PDB file of C-alpha atoms in Angstrom:
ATOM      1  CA  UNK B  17      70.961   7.799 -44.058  1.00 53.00           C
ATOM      2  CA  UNK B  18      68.795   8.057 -46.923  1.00 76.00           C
ATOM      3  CA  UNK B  19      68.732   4.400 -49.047  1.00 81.00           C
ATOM      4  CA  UNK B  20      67.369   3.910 -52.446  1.00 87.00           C
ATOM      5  CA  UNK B  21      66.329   1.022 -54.233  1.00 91.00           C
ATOM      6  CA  UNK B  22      65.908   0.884 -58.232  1.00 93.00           C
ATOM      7  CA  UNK B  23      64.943  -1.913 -60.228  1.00 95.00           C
ATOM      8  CA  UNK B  24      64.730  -2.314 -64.023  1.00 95.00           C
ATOM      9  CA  UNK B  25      62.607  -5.169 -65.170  1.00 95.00           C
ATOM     10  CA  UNK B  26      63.067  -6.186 -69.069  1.00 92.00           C
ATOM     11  CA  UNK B  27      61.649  -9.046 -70.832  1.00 90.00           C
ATOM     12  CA  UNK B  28      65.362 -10.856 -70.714  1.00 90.00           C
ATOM     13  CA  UNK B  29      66.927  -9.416 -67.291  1.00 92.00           C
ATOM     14  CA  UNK B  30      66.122  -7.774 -64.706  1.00 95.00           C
ATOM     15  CA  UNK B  31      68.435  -5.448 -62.990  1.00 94.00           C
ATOM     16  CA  UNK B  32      68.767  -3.999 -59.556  1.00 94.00           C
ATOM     17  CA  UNK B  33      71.020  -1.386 -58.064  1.00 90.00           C
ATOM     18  CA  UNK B  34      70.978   0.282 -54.732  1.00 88.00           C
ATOM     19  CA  UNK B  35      72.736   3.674 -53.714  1.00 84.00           C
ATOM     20  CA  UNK B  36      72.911   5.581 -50.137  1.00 79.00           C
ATOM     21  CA  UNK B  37      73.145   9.299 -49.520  1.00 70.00           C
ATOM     22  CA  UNK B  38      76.170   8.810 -48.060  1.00 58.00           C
ATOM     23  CA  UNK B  39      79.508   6.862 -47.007  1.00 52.00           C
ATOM     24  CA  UNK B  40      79.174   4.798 -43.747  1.00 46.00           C
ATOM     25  CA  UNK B  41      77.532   2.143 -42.040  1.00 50.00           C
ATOM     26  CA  UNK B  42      74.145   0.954 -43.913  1.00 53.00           C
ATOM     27  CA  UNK B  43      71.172   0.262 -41.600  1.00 51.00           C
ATOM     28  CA  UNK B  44      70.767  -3.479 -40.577  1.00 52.00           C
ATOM     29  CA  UNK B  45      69.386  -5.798 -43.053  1.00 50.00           C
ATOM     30  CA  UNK B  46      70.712  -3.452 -46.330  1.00 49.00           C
ATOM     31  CA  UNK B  47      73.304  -4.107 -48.538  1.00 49.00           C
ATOM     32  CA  UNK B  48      74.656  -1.672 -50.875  1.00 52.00           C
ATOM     33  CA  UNK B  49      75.702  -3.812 -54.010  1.00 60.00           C
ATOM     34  CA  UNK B  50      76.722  -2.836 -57.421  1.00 71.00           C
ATOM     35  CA  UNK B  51      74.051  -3.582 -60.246  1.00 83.00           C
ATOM     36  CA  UNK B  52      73.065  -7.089 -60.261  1.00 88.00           C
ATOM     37  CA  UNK B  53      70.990  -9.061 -62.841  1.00 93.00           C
ATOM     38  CA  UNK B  54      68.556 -11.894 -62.532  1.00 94.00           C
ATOM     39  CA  UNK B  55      67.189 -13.578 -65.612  1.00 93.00           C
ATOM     40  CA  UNK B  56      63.416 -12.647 -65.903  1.00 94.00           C
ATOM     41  CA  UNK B  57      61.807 -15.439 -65.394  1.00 93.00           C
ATOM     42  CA  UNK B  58      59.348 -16.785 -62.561  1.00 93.00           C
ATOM     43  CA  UNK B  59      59.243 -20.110 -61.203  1.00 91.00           C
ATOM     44  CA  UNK B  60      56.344 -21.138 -58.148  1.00 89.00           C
ATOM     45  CA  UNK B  61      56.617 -24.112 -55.554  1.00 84.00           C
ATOM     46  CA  UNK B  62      54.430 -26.215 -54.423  1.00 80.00           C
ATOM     47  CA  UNK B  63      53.442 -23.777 -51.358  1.00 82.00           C
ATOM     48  CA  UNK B  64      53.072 -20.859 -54.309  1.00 81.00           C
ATOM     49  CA  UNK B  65      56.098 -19.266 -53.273  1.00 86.00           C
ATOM     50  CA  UNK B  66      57.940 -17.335 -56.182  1.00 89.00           C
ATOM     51  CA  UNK B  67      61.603 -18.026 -57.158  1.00 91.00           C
ATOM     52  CA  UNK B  68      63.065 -14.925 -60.023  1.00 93.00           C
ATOM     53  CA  UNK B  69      65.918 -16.602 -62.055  1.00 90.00           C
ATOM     54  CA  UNK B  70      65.934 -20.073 -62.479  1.00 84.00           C
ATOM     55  CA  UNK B  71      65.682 -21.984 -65.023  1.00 81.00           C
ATOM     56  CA  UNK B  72      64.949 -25.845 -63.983  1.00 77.00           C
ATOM     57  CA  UNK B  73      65.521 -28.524 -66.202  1.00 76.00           C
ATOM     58  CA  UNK B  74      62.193 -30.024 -64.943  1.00 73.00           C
ATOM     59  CA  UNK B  75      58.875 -27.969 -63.966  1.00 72.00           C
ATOM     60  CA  UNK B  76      57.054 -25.004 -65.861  1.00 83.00           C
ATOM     61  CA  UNK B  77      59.121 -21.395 -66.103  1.00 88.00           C
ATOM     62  CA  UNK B  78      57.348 -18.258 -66.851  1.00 90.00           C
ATOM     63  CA  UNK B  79      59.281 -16.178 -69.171  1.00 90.00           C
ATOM     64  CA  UNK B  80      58.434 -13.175 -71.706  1.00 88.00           C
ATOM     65  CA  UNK B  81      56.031 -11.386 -69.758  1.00 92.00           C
ATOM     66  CA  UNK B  82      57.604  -7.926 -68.867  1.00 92.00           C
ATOM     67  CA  UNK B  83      56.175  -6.572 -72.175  1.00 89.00           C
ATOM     68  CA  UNK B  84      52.777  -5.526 -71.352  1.00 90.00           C
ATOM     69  CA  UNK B  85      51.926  -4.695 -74.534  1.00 86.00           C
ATOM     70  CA  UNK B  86      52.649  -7.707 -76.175  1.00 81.00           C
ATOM     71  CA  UNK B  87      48.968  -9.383 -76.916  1.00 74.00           C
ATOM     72  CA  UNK B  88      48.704 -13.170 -75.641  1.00 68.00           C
ATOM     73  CA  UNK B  89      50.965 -12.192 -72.751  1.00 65.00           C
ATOM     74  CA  UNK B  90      51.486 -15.110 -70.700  1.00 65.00           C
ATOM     75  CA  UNK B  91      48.813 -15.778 -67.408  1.00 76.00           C
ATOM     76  CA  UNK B  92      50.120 -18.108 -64.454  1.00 80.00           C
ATOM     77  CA  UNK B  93      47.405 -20.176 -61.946  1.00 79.00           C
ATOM     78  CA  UNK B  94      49.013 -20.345 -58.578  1.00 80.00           C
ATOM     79  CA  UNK B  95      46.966 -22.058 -56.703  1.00 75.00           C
ATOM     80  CA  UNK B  96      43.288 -20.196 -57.031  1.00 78.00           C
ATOM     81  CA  UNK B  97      44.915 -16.953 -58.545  1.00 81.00           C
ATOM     82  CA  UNK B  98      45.186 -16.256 -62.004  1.00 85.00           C
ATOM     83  CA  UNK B  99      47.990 -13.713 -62.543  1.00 90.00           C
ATOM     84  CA  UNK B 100      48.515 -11.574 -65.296  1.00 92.00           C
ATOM     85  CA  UNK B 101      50.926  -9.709 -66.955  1.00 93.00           C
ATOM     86  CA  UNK B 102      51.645  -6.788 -64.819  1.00 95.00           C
ATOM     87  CA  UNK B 103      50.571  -9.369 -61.720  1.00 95.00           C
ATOM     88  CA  UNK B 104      54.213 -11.285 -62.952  1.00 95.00           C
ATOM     89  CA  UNK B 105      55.980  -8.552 -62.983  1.00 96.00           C
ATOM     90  CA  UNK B 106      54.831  -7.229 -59.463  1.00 96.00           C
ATOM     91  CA  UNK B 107      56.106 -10.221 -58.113  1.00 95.00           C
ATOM     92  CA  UNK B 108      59.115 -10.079 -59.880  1.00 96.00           C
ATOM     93  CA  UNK B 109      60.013  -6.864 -58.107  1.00 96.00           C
ATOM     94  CA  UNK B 110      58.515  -7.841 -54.842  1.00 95.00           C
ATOM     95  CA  UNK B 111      60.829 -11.010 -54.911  1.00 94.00           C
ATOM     96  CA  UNK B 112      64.081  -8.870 -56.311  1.00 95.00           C
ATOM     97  CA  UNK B 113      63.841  -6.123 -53.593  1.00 93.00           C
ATOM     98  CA  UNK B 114      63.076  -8.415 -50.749  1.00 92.00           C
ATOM     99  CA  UNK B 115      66.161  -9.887 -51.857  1.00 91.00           C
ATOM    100  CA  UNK B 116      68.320  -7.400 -51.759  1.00 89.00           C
ATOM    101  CA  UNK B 117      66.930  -5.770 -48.536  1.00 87.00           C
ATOM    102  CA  UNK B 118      66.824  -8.662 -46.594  1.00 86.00           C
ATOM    103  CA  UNK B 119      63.542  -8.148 -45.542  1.00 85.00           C
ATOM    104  CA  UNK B 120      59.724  -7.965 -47.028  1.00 84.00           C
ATOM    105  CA  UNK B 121      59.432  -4.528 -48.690  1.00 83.00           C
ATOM    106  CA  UNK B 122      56.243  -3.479 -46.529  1.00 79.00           C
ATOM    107  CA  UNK B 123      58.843  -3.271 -44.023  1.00 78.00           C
ATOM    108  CA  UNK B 124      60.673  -0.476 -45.302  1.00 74.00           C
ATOM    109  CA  UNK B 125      57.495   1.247 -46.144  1.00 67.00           C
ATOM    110  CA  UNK B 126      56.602   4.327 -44.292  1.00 63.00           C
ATOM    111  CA  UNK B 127      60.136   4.774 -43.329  1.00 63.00           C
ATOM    112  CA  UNK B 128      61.716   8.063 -44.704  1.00 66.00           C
ATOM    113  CA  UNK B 129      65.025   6.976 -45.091  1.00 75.00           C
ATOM    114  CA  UNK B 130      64.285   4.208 -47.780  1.00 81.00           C
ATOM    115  CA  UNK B 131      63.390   4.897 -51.628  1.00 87.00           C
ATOM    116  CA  UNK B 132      61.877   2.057 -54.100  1.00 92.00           C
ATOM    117  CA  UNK B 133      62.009   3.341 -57.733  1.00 95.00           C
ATOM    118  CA  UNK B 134      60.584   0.859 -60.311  1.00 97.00           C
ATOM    119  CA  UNK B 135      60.964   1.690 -64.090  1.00 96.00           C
ATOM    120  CA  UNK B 136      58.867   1.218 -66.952  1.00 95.00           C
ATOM    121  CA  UNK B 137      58.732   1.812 -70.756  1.00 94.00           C
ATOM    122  CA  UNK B 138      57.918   5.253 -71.738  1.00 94.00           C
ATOM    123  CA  UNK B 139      55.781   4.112 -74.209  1.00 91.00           C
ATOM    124  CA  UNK B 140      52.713   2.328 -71.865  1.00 93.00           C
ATOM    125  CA  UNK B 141      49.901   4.297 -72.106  1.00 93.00           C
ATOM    126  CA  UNK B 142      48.211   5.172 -68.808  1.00 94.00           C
ATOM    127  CA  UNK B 143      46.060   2.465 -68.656  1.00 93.00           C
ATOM    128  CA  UNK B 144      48.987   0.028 -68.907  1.00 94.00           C
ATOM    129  CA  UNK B 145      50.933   2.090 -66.171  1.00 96.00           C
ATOM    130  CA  UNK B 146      47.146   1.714 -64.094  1.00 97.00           C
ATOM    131  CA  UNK B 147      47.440  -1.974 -64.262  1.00 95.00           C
ATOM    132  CA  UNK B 148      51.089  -1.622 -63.063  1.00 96.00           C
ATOM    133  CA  UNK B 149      50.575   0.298 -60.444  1.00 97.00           C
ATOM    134  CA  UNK B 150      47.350  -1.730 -59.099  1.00 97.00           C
ATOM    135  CA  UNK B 151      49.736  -4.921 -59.641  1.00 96.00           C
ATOM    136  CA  UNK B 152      52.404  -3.107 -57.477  1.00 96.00           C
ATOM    137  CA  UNK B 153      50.047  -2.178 -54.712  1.00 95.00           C
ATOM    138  CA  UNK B 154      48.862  -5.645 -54.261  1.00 94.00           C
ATOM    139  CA  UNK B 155      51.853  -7.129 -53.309  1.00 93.00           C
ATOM    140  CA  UNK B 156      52.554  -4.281 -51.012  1.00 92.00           C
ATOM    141  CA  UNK B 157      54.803  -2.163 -52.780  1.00 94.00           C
ATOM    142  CA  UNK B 158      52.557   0.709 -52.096  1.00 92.00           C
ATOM    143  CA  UNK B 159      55.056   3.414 -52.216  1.00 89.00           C
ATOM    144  CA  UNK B 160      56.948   2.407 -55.008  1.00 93.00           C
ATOM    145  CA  UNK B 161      58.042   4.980 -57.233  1.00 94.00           C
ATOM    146  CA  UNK B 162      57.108   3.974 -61.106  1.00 96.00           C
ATOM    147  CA  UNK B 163      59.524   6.005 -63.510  1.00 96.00           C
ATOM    148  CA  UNK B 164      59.796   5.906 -66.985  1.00 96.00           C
ATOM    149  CA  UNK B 165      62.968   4.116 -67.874  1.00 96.00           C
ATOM    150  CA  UNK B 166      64.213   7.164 -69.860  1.00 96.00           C
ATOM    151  CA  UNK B 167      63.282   9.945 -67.107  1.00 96.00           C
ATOM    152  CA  UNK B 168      65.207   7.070 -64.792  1.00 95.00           C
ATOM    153  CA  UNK B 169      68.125   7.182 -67.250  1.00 94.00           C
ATOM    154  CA  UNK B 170      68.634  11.231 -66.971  1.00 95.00           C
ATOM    155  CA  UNK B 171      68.166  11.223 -63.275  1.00 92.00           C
ATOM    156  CA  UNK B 172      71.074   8.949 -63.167  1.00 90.00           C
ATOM    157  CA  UNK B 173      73.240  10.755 -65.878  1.00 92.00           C
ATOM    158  CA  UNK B 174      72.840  13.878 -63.148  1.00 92.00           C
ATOM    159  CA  UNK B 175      73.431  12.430 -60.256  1.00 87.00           C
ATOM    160  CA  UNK B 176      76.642  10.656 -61.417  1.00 86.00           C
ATOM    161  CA  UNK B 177      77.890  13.588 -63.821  1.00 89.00           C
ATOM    162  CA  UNK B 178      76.834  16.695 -62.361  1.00 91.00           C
ATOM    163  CA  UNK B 179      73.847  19.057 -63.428  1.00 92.00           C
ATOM    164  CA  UNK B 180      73.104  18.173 -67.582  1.00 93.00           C
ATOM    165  CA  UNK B 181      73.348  21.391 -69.760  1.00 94.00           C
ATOM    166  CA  UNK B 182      69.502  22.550 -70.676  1.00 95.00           C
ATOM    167  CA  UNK B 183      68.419  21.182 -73.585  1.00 96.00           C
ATOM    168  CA  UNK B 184      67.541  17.857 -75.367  1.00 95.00           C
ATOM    169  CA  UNK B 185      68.412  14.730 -74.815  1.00 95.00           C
ATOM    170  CA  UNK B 186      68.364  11.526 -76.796  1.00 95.00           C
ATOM    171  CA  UNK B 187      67.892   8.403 -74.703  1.00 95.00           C
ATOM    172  CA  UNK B 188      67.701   4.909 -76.603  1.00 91.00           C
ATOM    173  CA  UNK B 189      67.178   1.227 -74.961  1.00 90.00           C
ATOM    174  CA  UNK B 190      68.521  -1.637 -77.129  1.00 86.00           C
ATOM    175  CA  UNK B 191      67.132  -4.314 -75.509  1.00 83.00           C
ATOM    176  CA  UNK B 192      66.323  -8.423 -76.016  1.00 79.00           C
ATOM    177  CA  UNK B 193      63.210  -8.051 -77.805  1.00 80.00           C
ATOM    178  CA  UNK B 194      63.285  -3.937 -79.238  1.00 84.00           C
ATOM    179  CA  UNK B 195      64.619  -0.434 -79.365  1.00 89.00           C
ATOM    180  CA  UNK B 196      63.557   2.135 -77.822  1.00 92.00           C
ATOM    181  CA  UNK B 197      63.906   5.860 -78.391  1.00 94.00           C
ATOM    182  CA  UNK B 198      63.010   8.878 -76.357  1.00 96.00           C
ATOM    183  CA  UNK B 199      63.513  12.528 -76.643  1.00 96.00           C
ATOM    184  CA  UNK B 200      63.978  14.313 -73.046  1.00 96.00           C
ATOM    185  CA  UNK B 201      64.063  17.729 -72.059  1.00 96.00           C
ATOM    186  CA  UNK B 202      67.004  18.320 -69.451  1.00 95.00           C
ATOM    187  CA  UNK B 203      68.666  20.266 -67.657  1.00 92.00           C
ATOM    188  CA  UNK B 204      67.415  23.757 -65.642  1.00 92.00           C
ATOM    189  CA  UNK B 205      64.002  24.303 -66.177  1.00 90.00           C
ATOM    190  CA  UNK B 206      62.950  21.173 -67.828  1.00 92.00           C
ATOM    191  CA  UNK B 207      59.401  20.274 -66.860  1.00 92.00           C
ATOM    192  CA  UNK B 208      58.200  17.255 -64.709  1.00 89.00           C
ATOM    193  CA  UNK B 209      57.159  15.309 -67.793  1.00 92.00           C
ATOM    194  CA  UNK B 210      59.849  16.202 -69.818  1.00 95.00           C
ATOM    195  CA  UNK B 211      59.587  13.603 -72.591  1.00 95.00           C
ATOM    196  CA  UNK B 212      58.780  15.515 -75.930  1.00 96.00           C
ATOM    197  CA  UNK B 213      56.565  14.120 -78.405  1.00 93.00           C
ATOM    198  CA  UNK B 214      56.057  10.083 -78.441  1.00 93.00           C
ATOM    199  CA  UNK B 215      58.671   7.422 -77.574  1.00 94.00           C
ATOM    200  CA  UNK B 216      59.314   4.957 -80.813  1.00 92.00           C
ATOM    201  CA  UNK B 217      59.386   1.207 -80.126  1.00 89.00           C
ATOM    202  CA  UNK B 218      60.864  -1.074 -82.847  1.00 87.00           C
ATOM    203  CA  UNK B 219      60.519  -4.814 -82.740  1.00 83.00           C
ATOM    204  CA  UNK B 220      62.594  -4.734 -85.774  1.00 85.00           C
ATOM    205  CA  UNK B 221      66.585  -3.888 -83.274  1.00 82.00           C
ATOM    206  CA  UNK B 222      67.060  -6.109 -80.700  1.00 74.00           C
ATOM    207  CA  UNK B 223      68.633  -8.936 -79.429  1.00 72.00           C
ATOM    208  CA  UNK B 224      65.892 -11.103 -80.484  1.00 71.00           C
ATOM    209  CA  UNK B 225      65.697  -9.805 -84.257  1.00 71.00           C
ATOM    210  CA  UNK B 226      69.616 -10.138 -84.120  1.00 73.00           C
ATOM    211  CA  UNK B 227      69.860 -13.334 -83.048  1.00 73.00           C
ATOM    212  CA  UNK B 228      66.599 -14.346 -85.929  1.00 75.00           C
ATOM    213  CA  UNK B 229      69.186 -12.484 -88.527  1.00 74.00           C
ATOM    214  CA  UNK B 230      72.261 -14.749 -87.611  1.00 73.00           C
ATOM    215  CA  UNK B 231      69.899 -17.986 -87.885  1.00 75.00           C
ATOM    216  CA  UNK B 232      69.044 -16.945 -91.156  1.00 76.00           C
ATOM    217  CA  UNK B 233      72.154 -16.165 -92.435  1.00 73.00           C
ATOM    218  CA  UNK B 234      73.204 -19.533 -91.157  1.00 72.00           C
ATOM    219  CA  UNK B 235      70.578 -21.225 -92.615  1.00 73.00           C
ATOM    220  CA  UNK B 236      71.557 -19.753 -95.726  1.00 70.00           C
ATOM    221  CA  UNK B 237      75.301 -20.713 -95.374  1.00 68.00           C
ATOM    222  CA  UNK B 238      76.967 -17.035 -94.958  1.00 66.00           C
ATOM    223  CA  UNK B 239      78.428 -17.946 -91.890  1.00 59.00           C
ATOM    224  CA  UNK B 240      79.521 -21.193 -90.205  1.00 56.00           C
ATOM    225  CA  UNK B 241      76.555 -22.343 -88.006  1.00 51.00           C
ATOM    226  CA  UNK B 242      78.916 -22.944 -84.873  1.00 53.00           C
ATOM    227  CA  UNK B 243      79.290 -19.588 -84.543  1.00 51.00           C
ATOM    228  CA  UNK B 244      75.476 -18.615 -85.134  1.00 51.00           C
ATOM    229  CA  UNK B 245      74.002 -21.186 -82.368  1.00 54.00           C
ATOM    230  CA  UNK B 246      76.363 -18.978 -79.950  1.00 52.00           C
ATOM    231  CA  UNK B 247      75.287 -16.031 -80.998  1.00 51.00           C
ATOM    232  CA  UNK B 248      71.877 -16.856 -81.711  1.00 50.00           C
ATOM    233  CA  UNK B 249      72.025 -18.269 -77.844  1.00 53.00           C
ATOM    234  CA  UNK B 250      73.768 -15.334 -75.946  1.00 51.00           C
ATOM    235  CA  UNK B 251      71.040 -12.315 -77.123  1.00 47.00           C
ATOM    236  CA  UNK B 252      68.133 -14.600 -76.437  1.00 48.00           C
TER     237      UNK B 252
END
């Protein structure tokens, strides 16, 4: 039975979702679980060992480091290791697969029935996807697909709705912190790298600039501030 993994890592949540070839028994150790999300943030004990998720009222939290374009991105010291940017989110998807497959992901490795796509913004230039993939590689996801979220997107769209008439596609992520837009080729005969032209990223959509909007319009008395905190607190 063929197994596959994919994991979405955004600067708010992370999502993971796992699909088999077919019905029936999964192996030992694998669990075949609708979507689930994890808050994307890193915490690190006192033995260095990562926890994805929490939030502790006491101790340091690592948050807003999935973008890796964002300049100043946050760098964590474990121990004698400085970790970077794509280093966080490495170990973010190390933690979130081991998780879910029960098991350390060099495990799996090398084994033909098991798939590990991780996505990533179609707007990282190479050098950014480099760092990724060196990132990935050092904690031993070595064979870890990395997909463009958008390519990701129509693969999915196919697989769950058929073939996708040839043409172009629109594919947009509104996400905590931005928008995203991509054009796609689909469809028969669309090419390997079938994103036409370049993606557009926005910092001015997004949870984040929605929730800034509501606080000023609070601020400003247009609507009662009750009901801004809320908002303000569920798109951050």
């Amino acid at each position: 039975m063929a197994f596959g993994v994919g994991l979405s890592i955004g600067t708010v949540n992370t999502v993971c979702s796992t699909a088999a070839d077919r019905t029936g028994k999964l192996p030992p150790g694998r669990r075949n679980i609708p979507p689930a999300t994890w808050r994307t943030t890193l915490t690190f004990d006192s033995s260095g060992t990562a926890r994805v998720g929490r939030i502790p009222r006491h101790g340091r939290v690592i948050t807003d480091f999935a973008d890796l374009t964002q300049r100043g991105a946050p760098v964590a010291r474990v121990g004698h290791r400085a970790l970077s940017a794509a280093d966080l989110v490495a170990t973010v998807a190390y933690s979130v697969i081991a998780e879910v497959l029960g098991k350390p992901p060099a495990e799996v490795h090398g084994h033909g029935d098991t798939g590990i796509a991780i996505t990533h913004p179609a707007g990282y230039p190479a050098a950014q996807v480099a760092d990724l993939r060196t990132a990935l590689d050092g904690v031993g996801l070595t064979e870890a697909a990395l997909v463009a979220e958008p390519i990701a997107a129509a693969a999915w769209l196919a697989a769950e709705r058929g073939p996708l008439t040839p043409g172009l596609a629109l594919v947009y992520d509104l996400g905590g912190t931005g928008l995203d837009i991509t054009l796609l080729r689909v469809g028969m005969g669309a090419p390997s790298n079938p994103i036409v032209g370049l993606p557009l990223h926005s910092l001015d959509y997004g949870g984040r600039a929605f929730g800034d909007m509501v606080a000023r319009a609070a601020s400003h008395g247009r609507i009662p501030g009750g009901a801004a905190r809320a908002l303000g607190r569920g798109f951050r």
